[in-house]
């Protein structure tokens, strides 16, 4: 269709979609002229306040303290590395635990009567190897409470314990290393092992000299003992260290180790010890010969009461258990209390074959003809005669 000369009216579609206006170009943003980098303002240092008279007086001491600190931490680091090196060296040399259990250097003699019952002992007794799991839990607790309450947490030495021991020694008028040693159970075990040095007859005249040398308390010896103890902590577990200690500790009356002591004093295995008996045995560690119940039962019971108090304070015993242990202290077995036929046992040791008595290096059991019933009757008769018939000036 041709137009009639008039302007064409837009169609509906054209009205619906009008032609897009041409996009107008936006003027490009004007670039800002480059600005010169501003120099950073330097922070002006704060003026130090002028030192007063006190400041100038303290200045030399402050400088000295700084120098001491700068030197000491470096020296401490070097010393720590040296100790660690020697500790790992000792740890690598440690033998199996089983090789360190029996600390006796000579055998023992056990004498039985005509019925097979033990009536006398001579030499160091060893009841057999025990571990933490084969002894009474009360015994383990008593030993830790008495000797080293931080045994489970320290690394072989206890700086706090050493400082406390030095303070007590100085307060009591002794040298810093005399008296209380502040030794941990690990250090005591290291001492029992003589720091791994075996007995050499060409170096020591006797085993007594050897043991005395092992127990000396010089500063150099203490330092070696500490390093050896750390080495033990690296090589063994806590229970293994405690097992060595339980087997090697001397507890008086020829008993070496807690199993032998339990059999010697109470006639029972260490697994069956009650709190009172455990406290008595643990109390012997400080002075085994003096506190042995066969020497002075009353003194041994008093020491055991102190140990019971330590066990109660550290939570190993309840108040009721502690009171029971104090009210019923441990007593000797009938055999230990009787101490039968002492002269007869001495005669056997003097007259018997040396390989079985004085010079034995093995455990020997000698069965004798002793009748303890007859022996007790004869001793009672002799006491009666001397108390009633024998008087000063009488012919008897």
Phi, psi and omega in degrees: 000136181267152180287159179260018179094344180274164179289132183289130177283139182295144177289167180300316181298323179293324178291327181289323182235081181292154180296137180291137177288146180296131182295130179271135180287130176282141180292137180297137180296140180288131178286134178285141179296137181302133179263146179288134179300130180279136179290136179295138179281121180288135179289127180284126181299142178291140178286128176289138177293138180299135180294137174275186180299319180294322179298316179292329178290320182278345184305312180299322180292322178296316179297318179297318179297321178296319179294317179298316180296317181297324180280319189294319183289331176289316177297318178300320178297315180296315179298318179299319178294321178296315179298317179298319179297312179294325179296316178293328176296312178298321180298323180290338182268354185293132177280174175301151183301321183301333180283350184250006189285305185272114184266005182282146176259348178225163180282179181235161178237124177245127182250133179243158179274192183290349177256003179087008179271139182289133176233350181201151176229149173219143182080175179291127177265142176226116186278001183110159184292135173235157175236177179300329182276347183249016172236167180297138176299329177297324180293314178301315180295320180295319180294314180294317181297326184276317190260330188193085185290344177259021185304320185285346187248336184274174184252030177116327177230154181235097179305323179295318179294320179295315179298320179295319180295319178297319180297318180294317180297316180293322179294328180271007175083017178255175175290162184298332181254008181259139179090243181292129183259342182066023184283141174280171175299323178297317178294320177297322177294319177299322178293320177297329178274000181055039179055032177080007181268118180283162179291132179234110183297340177281343181259325180240138181291327181212168178291333176296317176297321179298315180292322178296322178294324179292334185263005182293152187244035179292162181296319179295320178296319178298321180295316177296322179298319180295316180295317179297322180295317177297322176298321177296320179296329178286319187279326187238160173279169178299318181294326178290319177298316180295325178295319177299317180296315182296332182269335186257342183297138178270132186234028175082162177054032177077011182267117178252108183099157186284334176292315178295320180293320179297318178291322184292315187268324187244348179071025180225160176288160181295340178291336186261009183291137176266176182303319181294316179293320178298319179295322179295316180293318179296327179292341181285345187297330182286323181207079188299320182286320182287321185267000181304132182297337176286341177269316181206096184296320182298315180296321179295322178292323178295319177295321179298325178297323177295318179296320177301319177299320178295319179296322179291317181297327183267007173084011178278338178230143173283169179298322180292318178295319180295318178296321178297318180293326179285321181288331181233075181293161181293146177231164182285154173291166181299320181294314180293324180289325183289321183049048191291150170050050181297316181293325177296317179294320178296321179296321178298317181293327180283320189262346182285167178301134184300327182293340179254349185238277190284328186247019181288142175248008178235163176285126184240137173243121181249120177267128185248178179267009184299131171252107187294332178294315178293321180299313180296321179295319180294319179294319178297321179294318179297319178297321179295317180297314183289332180275336185246328186258326185267118178228159177302128179091350179282156179295330180295000000 
